[in-house]
Every structure is written in structure tokens, then in C-alpha cells.
Coordinates of C-alpha atoms and ligand atoms in Angstrom, one line a residue:
X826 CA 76.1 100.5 112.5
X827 CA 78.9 103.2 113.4
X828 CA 81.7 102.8 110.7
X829 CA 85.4 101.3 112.2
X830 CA 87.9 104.8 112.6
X831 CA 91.5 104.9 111.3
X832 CA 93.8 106.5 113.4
X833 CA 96.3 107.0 110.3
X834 CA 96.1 106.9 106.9
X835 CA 96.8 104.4 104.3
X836 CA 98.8 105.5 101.2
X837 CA 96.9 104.4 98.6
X838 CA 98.1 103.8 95.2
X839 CA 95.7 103.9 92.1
X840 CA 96.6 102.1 89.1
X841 CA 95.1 101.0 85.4
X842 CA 92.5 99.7 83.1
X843 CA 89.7 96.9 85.0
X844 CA 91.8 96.5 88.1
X845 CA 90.8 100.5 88.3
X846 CA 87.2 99.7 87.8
X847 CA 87.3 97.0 90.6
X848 CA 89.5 99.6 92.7
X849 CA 86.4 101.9 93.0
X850 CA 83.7 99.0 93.0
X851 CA 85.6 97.3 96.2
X852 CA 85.9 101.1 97.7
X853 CA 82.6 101.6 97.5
X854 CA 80.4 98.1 98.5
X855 CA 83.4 96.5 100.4
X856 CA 84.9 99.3 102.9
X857 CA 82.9 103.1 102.1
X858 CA 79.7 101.5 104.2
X859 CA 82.0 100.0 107.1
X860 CA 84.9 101.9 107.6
X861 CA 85.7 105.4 108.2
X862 CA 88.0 105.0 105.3
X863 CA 91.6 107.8 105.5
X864 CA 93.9 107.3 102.7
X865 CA 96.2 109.6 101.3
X866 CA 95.7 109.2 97.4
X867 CA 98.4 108.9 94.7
X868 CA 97.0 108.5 91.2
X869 CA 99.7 106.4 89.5
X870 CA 97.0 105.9 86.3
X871 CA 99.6 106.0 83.7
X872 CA 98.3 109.2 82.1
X873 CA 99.0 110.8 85.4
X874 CA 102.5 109.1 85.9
X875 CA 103.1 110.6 82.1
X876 CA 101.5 114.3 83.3
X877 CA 103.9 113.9 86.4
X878 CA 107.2 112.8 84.8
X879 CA 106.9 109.7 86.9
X880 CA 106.9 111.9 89.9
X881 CA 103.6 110.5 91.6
X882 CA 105.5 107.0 91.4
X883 CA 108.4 108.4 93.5
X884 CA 106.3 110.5 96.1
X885 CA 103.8 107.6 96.5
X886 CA 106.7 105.6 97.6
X887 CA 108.2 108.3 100.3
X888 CA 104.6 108.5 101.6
X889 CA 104.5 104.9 102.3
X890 CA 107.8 105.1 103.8
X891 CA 106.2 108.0 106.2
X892 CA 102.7 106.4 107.1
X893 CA 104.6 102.7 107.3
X894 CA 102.1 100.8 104.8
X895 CA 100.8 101.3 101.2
X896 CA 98.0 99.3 98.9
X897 CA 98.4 99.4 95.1
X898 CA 96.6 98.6 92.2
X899 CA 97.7 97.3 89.0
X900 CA 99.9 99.6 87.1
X901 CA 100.4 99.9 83.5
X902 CA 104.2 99.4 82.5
X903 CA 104.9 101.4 79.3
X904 CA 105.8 99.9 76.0
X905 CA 105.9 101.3 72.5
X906 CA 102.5 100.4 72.2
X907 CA 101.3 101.6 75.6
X908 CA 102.9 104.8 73.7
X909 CA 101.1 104.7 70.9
X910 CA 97.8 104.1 72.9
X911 CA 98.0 106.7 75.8
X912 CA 99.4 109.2 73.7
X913 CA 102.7 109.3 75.9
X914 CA 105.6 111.9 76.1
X915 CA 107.9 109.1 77.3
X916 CA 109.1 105.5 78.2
X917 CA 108.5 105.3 82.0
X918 CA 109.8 102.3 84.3
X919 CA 108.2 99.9 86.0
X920 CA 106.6 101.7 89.2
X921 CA 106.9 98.4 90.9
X922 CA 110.5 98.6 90.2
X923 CA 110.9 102.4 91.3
X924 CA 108.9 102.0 94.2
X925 CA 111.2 98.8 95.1
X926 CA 114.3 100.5 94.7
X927 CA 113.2 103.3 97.3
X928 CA 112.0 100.9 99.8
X929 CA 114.5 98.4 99.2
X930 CA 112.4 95.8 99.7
X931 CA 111.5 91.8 99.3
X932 CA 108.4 90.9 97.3
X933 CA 106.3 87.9 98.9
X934 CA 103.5 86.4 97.1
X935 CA 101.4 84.1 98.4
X936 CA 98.1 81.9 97.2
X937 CA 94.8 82.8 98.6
X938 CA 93.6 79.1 99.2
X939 CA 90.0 78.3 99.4
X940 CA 88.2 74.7 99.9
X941 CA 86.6 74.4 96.0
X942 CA 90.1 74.9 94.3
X943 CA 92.5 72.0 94.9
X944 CA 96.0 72.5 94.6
X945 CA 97.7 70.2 91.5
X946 CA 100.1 68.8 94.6
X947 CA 98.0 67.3 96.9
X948 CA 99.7 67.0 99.7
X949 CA 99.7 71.0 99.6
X950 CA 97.3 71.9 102.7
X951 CA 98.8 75.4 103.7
X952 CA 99.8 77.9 101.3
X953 CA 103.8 78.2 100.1
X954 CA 104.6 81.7 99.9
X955 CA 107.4 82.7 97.7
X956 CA 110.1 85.3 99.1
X957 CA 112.1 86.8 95.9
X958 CA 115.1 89.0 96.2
X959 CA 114.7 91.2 93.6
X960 CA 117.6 92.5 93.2
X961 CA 120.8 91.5 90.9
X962 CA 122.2 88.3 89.8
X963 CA 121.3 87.3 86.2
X964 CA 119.0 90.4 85.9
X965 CA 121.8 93.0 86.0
X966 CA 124.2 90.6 84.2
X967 CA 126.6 91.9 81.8
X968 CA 126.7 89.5 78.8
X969 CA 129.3 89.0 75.5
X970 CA 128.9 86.8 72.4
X971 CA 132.1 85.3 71.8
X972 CA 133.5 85.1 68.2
X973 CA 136.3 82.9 67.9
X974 CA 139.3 81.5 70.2
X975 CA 140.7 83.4 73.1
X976 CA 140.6 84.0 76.5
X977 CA 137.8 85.5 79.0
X978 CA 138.9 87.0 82.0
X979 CA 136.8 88.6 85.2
X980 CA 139.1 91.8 86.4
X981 CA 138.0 93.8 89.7
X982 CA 139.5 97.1 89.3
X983 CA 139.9 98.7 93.0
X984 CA 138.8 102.2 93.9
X985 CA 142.7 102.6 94.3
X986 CA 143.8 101.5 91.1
X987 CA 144.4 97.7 92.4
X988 CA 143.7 94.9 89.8
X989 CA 142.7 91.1 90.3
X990 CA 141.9 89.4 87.7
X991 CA 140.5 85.4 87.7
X992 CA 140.3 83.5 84.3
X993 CA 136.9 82.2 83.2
X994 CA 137.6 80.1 80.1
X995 CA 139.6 79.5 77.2
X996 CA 137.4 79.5 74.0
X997 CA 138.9 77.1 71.4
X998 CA 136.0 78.9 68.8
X999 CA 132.7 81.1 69.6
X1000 CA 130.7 81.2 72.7
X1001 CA 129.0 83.1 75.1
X1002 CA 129.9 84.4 78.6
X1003 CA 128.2 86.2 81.4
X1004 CA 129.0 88.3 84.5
X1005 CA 126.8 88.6 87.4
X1006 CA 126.9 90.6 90.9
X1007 CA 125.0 91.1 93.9
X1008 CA 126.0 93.2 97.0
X1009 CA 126.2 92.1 100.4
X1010 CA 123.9 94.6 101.4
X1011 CA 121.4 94.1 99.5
X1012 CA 121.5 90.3 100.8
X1013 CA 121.3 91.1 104.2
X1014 CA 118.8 93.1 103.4
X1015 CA 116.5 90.0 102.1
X1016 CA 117.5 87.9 104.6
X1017 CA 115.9 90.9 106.9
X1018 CA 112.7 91.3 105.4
X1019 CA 112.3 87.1 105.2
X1020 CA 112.5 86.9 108.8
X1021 CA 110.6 89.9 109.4
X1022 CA 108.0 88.8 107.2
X1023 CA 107.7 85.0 108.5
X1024 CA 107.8 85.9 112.1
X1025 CA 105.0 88.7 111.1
X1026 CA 103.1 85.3 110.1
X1027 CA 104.5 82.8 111.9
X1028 CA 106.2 80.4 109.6
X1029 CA 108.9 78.5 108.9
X1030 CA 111.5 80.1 106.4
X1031 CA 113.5 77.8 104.1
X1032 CA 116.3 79.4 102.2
X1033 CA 118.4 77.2 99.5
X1034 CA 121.5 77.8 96.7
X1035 CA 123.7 76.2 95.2
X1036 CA 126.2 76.6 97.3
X1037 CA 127.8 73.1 96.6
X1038 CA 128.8 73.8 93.2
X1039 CA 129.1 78.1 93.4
X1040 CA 131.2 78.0 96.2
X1041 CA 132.0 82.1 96.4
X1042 CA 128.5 83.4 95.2
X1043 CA 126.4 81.0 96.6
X1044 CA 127.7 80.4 99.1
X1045 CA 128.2 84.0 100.2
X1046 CA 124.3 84.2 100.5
X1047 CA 124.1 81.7 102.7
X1048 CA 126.7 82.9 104.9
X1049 CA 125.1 86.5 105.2
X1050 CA 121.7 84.6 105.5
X1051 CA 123.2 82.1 108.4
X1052 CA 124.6 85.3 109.8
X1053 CA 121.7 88.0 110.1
X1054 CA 119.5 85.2 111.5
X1055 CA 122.3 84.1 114.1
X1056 CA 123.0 88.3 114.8
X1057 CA 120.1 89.8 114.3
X1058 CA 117.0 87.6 114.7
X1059 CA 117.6 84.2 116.4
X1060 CA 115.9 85.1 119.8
X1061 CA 112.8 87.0 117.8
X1062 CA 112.3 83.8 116.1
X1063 CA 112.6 81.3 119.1
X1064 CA 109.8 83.3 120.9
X1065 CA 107.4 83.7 117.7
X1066 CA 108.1 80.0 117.0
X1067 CA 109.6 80.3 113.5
X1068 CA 112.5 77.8 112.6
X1069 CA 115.2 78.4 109.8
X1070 CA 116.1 75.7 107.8
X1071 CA 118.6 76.0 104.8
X1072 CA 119.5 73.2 102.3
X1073 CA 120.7 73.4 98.9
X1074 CA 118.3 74.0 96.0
X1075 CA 117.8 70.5 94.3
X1076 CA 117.1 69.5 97.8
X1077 CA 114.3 72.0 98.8
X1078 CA 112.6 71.3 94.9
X1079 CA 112.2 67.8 96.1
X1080 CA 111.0 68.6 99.4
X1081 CA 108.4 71.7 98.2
X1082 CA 106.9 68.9 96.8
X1083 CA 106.7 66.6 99.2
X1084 CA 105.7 68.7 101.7
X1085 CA 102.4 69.9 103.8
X1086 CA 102.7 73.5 102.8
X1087 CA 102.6 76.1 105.5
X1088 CA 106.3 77.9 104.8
X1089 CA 108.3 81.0 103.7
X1090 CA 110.8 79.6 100.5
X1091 CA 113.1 82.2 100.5
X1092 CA 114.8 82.7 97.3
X1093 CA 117.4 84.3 95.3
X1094 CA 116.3 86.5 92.2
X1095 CA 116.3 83.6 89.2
X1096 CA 114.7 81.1 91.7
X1097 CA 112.1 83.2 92.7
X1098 CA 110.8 84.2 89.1
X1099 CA 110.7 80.7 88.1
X1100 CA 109.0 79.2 91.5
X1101 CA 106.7 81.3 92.1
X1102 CA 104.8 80.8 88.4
X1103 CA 105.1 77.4 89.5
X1104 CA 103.6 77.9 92.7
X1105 CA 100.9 80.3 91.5
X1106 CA 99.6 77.8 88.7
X1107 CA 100.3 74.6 90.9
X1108 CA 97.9 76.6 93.3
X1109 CA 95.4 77.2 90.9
X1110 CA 95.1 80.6 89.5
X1111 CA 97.2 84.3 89.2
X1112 CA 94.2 85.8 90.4
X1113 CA 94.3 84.3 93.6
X1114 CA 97.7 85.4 94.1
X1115 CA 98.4 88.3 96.6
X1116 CA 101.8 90.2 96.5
X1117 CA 103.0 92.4 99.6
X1118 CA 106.4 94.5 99.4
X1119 CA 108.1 94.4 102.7
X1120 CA 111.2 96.7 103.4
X1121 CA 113.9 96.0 106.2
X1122 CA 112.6 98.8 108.0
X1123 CA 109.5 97.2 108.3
X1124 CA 107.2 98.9 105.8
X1125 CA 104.7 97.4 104.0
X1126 CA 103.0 97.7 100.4
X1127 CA 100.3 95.5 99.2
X1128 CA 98.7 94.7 96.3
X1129 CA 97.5 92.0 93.6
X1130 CA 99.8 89.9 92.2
X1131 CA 98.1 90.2 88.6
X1132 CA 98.4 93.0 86.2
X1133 CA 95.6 95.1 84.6
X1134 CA 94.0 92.5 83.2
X1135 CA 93.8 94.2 79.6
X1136 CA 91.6 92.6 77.7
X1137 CA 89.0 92.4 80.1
X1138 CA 89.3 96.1 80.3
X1139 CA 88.9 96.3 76.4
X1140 CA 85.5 94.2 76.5
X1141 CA 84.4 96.2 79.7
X1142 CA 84.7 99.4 77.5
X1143 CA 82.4 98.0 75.2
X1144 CA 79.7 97.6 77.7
X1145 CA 80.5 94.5 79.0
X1146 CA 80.3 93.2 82.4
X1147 CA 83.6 90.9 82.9
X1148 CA 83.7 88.0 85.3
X1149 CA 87.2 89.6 86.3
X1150 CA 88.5 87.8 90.0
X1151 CA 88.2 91.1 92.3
X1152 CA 89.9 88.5 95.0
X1153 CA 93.6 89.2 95.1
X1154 CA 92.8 93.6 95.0
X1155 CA 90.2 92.6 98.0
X1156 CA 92.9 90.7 100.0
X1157 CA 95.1 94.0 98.8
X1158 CA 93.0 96.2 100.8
X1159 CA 92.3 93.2 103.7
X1160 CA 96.3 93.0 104.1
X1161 CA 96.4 96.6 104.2
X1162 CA 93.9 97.1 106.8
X1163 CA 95.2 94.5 109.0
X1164 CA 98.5 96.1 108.9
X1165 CA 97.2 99.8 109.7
X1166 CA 95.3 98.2 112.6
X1167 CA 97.9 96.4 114.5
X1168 CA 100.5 99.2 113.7
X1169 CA 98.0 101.4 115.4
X1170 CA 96.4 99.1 117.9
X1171 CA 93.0 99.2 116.3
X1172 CA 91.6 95.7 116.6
X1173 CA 88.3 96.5 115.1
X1174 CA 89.9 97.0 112.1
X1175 CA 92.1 93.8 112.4
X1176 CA 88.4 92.3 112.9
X1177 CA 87.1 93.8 109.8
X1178 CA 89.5 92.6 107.5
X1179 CA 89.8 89.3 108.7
X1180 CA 85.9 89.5 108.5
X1181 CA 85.9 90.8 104.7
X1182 CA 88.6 88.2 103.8
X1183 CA 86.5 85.3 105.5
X1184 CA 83.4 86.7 103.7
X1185 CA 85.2 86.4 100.3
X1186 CA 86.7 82.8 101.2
X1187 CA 83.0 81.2 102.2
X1188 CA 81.8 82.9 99.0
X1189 CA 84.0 81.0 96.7
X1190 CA 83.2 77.9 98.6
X1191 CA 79.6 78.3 98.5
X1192 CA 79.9 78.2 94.7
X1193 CA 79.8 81.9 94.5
X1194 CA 82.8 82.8 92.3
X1195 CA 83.8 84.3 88.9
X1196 CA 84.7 82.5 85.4
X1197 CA 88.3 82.2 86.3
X1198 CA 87.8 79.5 89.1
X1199 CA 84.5 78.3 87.7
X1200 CA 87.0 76.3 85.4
X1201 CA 88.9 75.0 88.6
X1202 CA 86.3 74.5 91.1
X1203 CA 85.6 71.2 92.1
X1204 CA 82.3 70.9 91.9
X1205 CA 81.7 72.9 89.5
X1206 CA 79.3 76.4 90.5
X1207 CA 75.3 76.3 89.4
X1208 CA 76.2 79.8 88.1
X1209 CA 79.7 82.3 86.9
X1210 CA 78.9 85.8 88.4
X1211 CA 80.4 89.3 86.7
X1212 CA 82.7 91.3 88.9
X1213 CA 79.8 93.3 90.5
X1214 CA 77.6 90.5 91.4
X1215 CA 80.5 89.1 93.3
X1216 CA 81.4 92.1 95.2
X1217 CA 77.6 92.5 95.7
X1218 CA 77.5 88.7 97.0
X1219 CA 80.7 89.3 99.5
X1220 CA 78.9 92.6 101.1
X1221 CA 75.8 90.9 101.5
X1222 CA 77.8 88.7 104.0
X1223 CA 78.9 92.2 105.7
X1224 CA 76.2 92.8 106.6
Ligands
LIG991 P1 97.5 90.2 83.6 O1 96.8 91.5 83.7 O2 97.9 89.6 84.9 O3 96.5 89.2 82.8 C1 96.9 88.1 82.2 C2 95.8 87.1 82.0 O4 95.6 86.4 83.3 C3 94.4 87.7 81.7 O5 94.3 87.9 80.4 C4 93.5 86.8 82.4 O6 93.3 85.6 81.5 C5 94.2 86.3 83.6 N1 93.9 87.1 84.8 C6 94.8 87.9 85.5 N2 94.2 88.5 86.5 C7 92.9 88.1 86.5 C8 91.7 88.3 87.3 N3 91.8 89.1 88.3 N4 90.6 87.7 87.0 C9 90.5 86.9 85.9 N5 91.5 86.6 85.1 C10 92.7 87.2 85.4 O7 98.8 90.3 82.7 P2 99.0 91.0 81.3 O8 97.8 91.0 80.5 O9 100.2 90.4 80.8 O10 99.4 92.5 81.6 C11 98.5 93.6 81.5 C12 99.1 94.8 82.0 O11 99.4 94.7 83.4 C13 100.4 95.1 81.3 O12 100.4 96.5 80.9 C14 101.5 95.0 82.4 O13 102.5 96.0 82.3 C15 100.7 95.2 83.7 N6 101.2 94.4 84.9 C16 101.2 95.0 86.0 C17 101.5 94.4 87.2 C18 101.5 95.1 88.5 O14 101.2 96.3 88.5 N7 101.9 94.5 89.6 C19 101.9 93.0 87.2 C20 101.9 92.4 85.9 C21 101.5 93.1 84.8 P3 92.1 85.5 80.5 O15 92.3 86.5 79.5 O16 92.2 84.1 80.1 O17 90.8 85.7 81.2
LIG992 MG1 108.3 84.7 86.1

């Protein structure tokens, strides 16, 4: 069979502990033997991010910028133990976070549903995927404890010297206050990448705030929201069929639940990191998770939404042979694929991923899966296969 060719490369991003293993095992049974695999390699293994100064982390991200889409693995992010254990020269942020400020983008996560795993909402029949602005809000808050009576004021100092000042409370004895931001571009460039993103897929985006009660913050998002879709991407929407519904957020919880599934929930930083645990454990399990970076310019980075899973890794090093879920870093590398091929008009490569995606799906519901969603699967599977006898299984179905 003569292997699919790439007409560009994919930046691919190597990362830690088992999700490395798997990285290679899906390289070599899943795509090596069907496609004429190009990548353009950036090993962010911690060691190596260490080795570089973190500079592998930042060139990886310009080179997805360049060649327009990007699949990661799993990446380490240092701690004082990570130190300890990797022998480090330094604390290094989050690459997800460096790699997110350079391509200012919007992280989407959505299940990977299959037939044997039943979501815990049953009316669920289409996956929610989860669109979080990463940026701001409560995560870049400023924050005081406050030790006895007195007066907290908010003052915007201009770049010319001009003061305002608004009065947040009177304390009649200790408290706590806060101060949060968020730029407008940053906002419109969310509200960008949602619609980009659902008319890529062809959903419906529902955005919600609180916009009743925070009158000036809130309801500034939903004014710049309102306004890129009205500006910029009304007309793209009506011809990919994609509707845009806001409502406020108590609203949109009830109806989430209520509802068939099958839509993008946009939402702001706070709502996002709470909503989408709930989604991922209301749809069954993290490792069925996938997690795509999508900048307003249109570039794409993939990977799973799971870490390293660590302790796997520690067993694996001991000779074991973990029944880790390869799904999520498979539908990585699908996503990936896909992408490359319609950005470059390849449909046999569009083909194959949809074909090595399907092959994993009718695996799982065939009752060929790992321990993970052995514990979810209704019925339950005759047997729980390690890593490699899954991979082994979805190849077989390759061909
Ligand atoms: P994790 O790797 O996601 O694993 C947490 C637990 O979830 C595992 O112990 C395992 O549960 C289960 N799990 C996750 N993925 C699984 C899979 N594919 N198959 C089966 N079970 C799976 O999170 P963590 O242990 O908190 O973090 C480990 C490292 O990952 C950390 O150093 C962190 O910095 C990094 N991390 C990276 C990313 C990223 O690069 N995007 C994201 C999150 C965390 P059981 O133990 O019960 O089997
Ligand atoms: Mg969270």
C-alpha cells in the first residue's frame, strides 16, 4: 500500500514520562506504516526545556505559527520536586502557558464520545465542547487581606497623570478585597477564535455572564462578543449554518443540562476551569478528553487534554505494561492530520484520520478498551488490554 504524502510539515511537540512512551508507540503502529509522516521536531522533554533555558518551548511555538498547526504531548510543568527529580537548573513555566501567550489563543476541549461510555446526563447525545478564555479575570487578580475599618478604593491612574477613583467598600473591621482586569483585546480575541472554531465544526456557540448583576465587566464581554460576531462574522456563520445565542450564566447551567449536546459553550476564564471538569467527568473520563489551541489567526495546536500520567510512568519504569488510555494523544495526532490535510487540500489524509479515529471509536465499542473505561463501560469488556495491545488492536483495523 503506497503511504499518504504531506505536502507540509507538522510541528510536532514531544513532551514527558508515559504519554512519551505512547508518543512513539502511536508513531510507530498508528501512522510510520501509512503515512509518509514530515514533522518538524521540538523536544520539549523537560530535561531538554531545562538544557534549552526554555528556549525549545518558545521556538516550537513560532514554528507552529509558520507551518499553521502543531500536535503536543504532555509536558511536565516544574515544581520543587520536579527539581529535585530531574536534577533542574531552574523553575520553568508552564509551556502550555508560554506557547498560549505567543499564539494568543482559546483552548477548546472536547469529549471523545463512544457508544459503551454513557454520559452521567442522559439526555447528552452530542459532545459539549468547552471554549475557555484563558486569559485574566480572577487569575491575574490582585488581592489584600484587610485588617480592621477603613475604606477600599479602585484608582485608574492615566498614562497622563489623570486619576479616577470609584469606592469599593467601607470595612467596619477585617476583610478581604480583590481587583480583577481583562483587556478588550484579548476578548475580542476569544470571541474570534469561538467563532472560528465552531464554524470550523459546525456548531452552535453559546456564550453567557453575568452581565445582570456585573453591569461594566460583564457586560463589556458581551458587548465585544455581540460585536465581533455582528462585524466580523455574522455572514461566515449564516452560510456554515452556525447560530449565536447568548444568555446569562445561571441560565445556560440550566439549559447545558437540559439539553441534546452538540454545541460550543463559550466561556470566560473562571467558568471555563470549573465547567469543563464538570463536563469531562459528566462525560466519562479525562482521558477521553482532547484539547486543541486555536489562535485568531487561525492556527491550530492539538493535543491531549490529560497530563503525563505520572504514576503510570513510575510502574512502566519498573517493567510494567500500563493499561494507560492512548485515545486522547491518538485523536492529537487525528486532529492534527485533518488539519494539515484540508489546509493543504490533501483529502487522503483527511481520509486517514477520520479512518484512524473511527478505528479507535469501533474498538472501544467492540469491548476492546483499557482499565480506565473498563470501569465505565456498560457492558462491561471480557478483557482490559495494556497500552500496546490496544494500539496493536486499532492498527489491525488499518489494515
Ligand atoms: P494526569 O497526568 O492527567 O493524571 C491524573 C490521573 O488521571 C492519573 O493518575 C490517572 O488516574 C488518570 N489519567 C489521566 N490520563 C490518563 C490516561 N490517558 N489513561 C488512564 N488514566 C489516565 O495529571 P497529574 O498526574 O496531575 O499530572 C502529571 C503531570 O502532568 C504533572 O507534572 C503536570 O504538570 C502535567 N500536566 C500536563 C498537562 C499538559 O501538558 N497539557 C496537563 C495536565 C498536567 P489513575 O492513577 O487512577 O489511573
Ligand atoms: Mg479546573
Amino acid at each position: 500500500m503506497a503511504k499518504i504524502i504531506m505536502k507540509a510539515p507538522l510541528v510536532e511537540l514531544d513532551g514527558d514520562e508515559m504519554t512519551r512512551v505512547l508518543w512513539e508507540v502511536i508513531k510507530e503502529k498508528l501512522l510510520l506504516p501509512f503515512v509518509e509522516l514530515k514533522t518538524e521536531y521540538y523536544d520539549l522533554g523537560l530535561k531538554n526545556r531545562d538544557n534549552t533555558n526554555d528556549e525549545v518551548t518558545v521556538k516550537s511555538a513560532h514554528a507552529i505559527k509558520k507551518y499553521g498547526v502543531g500536535v503536543k504531548c504532555a509536558t511536565i510543568t516544574s515544581n520543587s520536586a520536579r527539581q529535585k527529580e530531574y536534577d533542574l537548573k531552574q523553575l520553568l513555566p508552564s509551556p502550555n502557558a508560554t506557547i498560549r501567550a505567543i499564539l494568543d489563543g482559546t483552548v477548546f476541549r472536547k469529549p471523545i464520545s463512544v457508544n459503551r461510555v454513557k454520559p452521567s446526563v442522559n439526555t447528552w447525545k452530542a459532545p459539549i465542547v468547552i471554549g475557555r478564555h484563558a486569559y485574566g479575570d480572577v487569575y491575574k487578580a490582585a488581592e489584600m487581606e484587610i485588617d480592621g475599618p477603613g475604606t477600599v478604593e479602585l484608582v485608574f491612574t492615566g498614562a497622563d497623570g489623570s486619576k479616577r477613583s470609584v469606592k469599593v467598600a467601607e470595612f467596619s473591621g477585617k476583610g478581604i478585597v480583590q481587583g480583577m482586569h481583562n483587556l478588550d483585546e484579548s476578548i475580542k480575541s476569544f470571541a474570534r477564535a469561538c467563532f472560528l472554531y465552531a464554524i470550523d465544526e459546525k456548531i452552535p456557540v453559546w456564550f453567557a455572564t453575568k452581565d445582570t448583576i456585573s453591569k461594566t465587566y460583564d457586560g463589556r464581554f458581551k458587548i465585544i462578543f455581540n460585536e465581533i460576531y455582528e462585524t466580523e462574522f455574522k455572514q461566515k456563520c449564516k452560510d456554515a449554518g452556525v447560530e449565536y445565542f447568548y444568555t446569562l450564566i445561571d441560565d445556560a447551567v440550566a439549559r447545558v443540562v437540559k439539553s441534546e449536546g452538540g454545541f460550543l459553550w463559550a466561556c470566560k476564564n473562571y467558568d471555563g476551569d470549573v465547567m469543563s471538569d464538570m463536563i469531562a467527568s459528566a462525560a466519562g473520563s479525562l482521558a477521553m478528553m482532547t484539547s486543541v489551541l486555536v489562535s485568531p489567526s487561525g492556527v491550530f495546536e492539538y493535543e491531549a487534554a490529560h497530563g503525563t500520567v505520572q504514576q503510570h510512568y513510575y510502574r512502566w519504569q519498573k517493567g510494567e505494561k500500563t493499561s494507560t488510555n492512548p485515545a486522547a494523544l491518538i485523536f492529537a495526532w487525528s486532529g492534527a492530520l485533518a488539519k494539515r490535510g484540508e489546509i493543504d487540500n490533501t483529502p487522503d489524509l483527511i481520509s486517514f484520520a477520520k479512518k484512524l479515529e473511527n478505528a479507535v471509536l469501533s474498538s472501544i465499542d467492540e469491548g476492546i478498551m483499557t482499565g480506565d473505561l473498563a470501569r465505565l463501560s456498560d457492558p462491561q469488556p471480557e478483557k482490559i488490554l495494556n497500552s500496546w495491545e490496544f494500539i496493536d488492536a486499532v492498527a489491525q483495523k488499518l489494515g
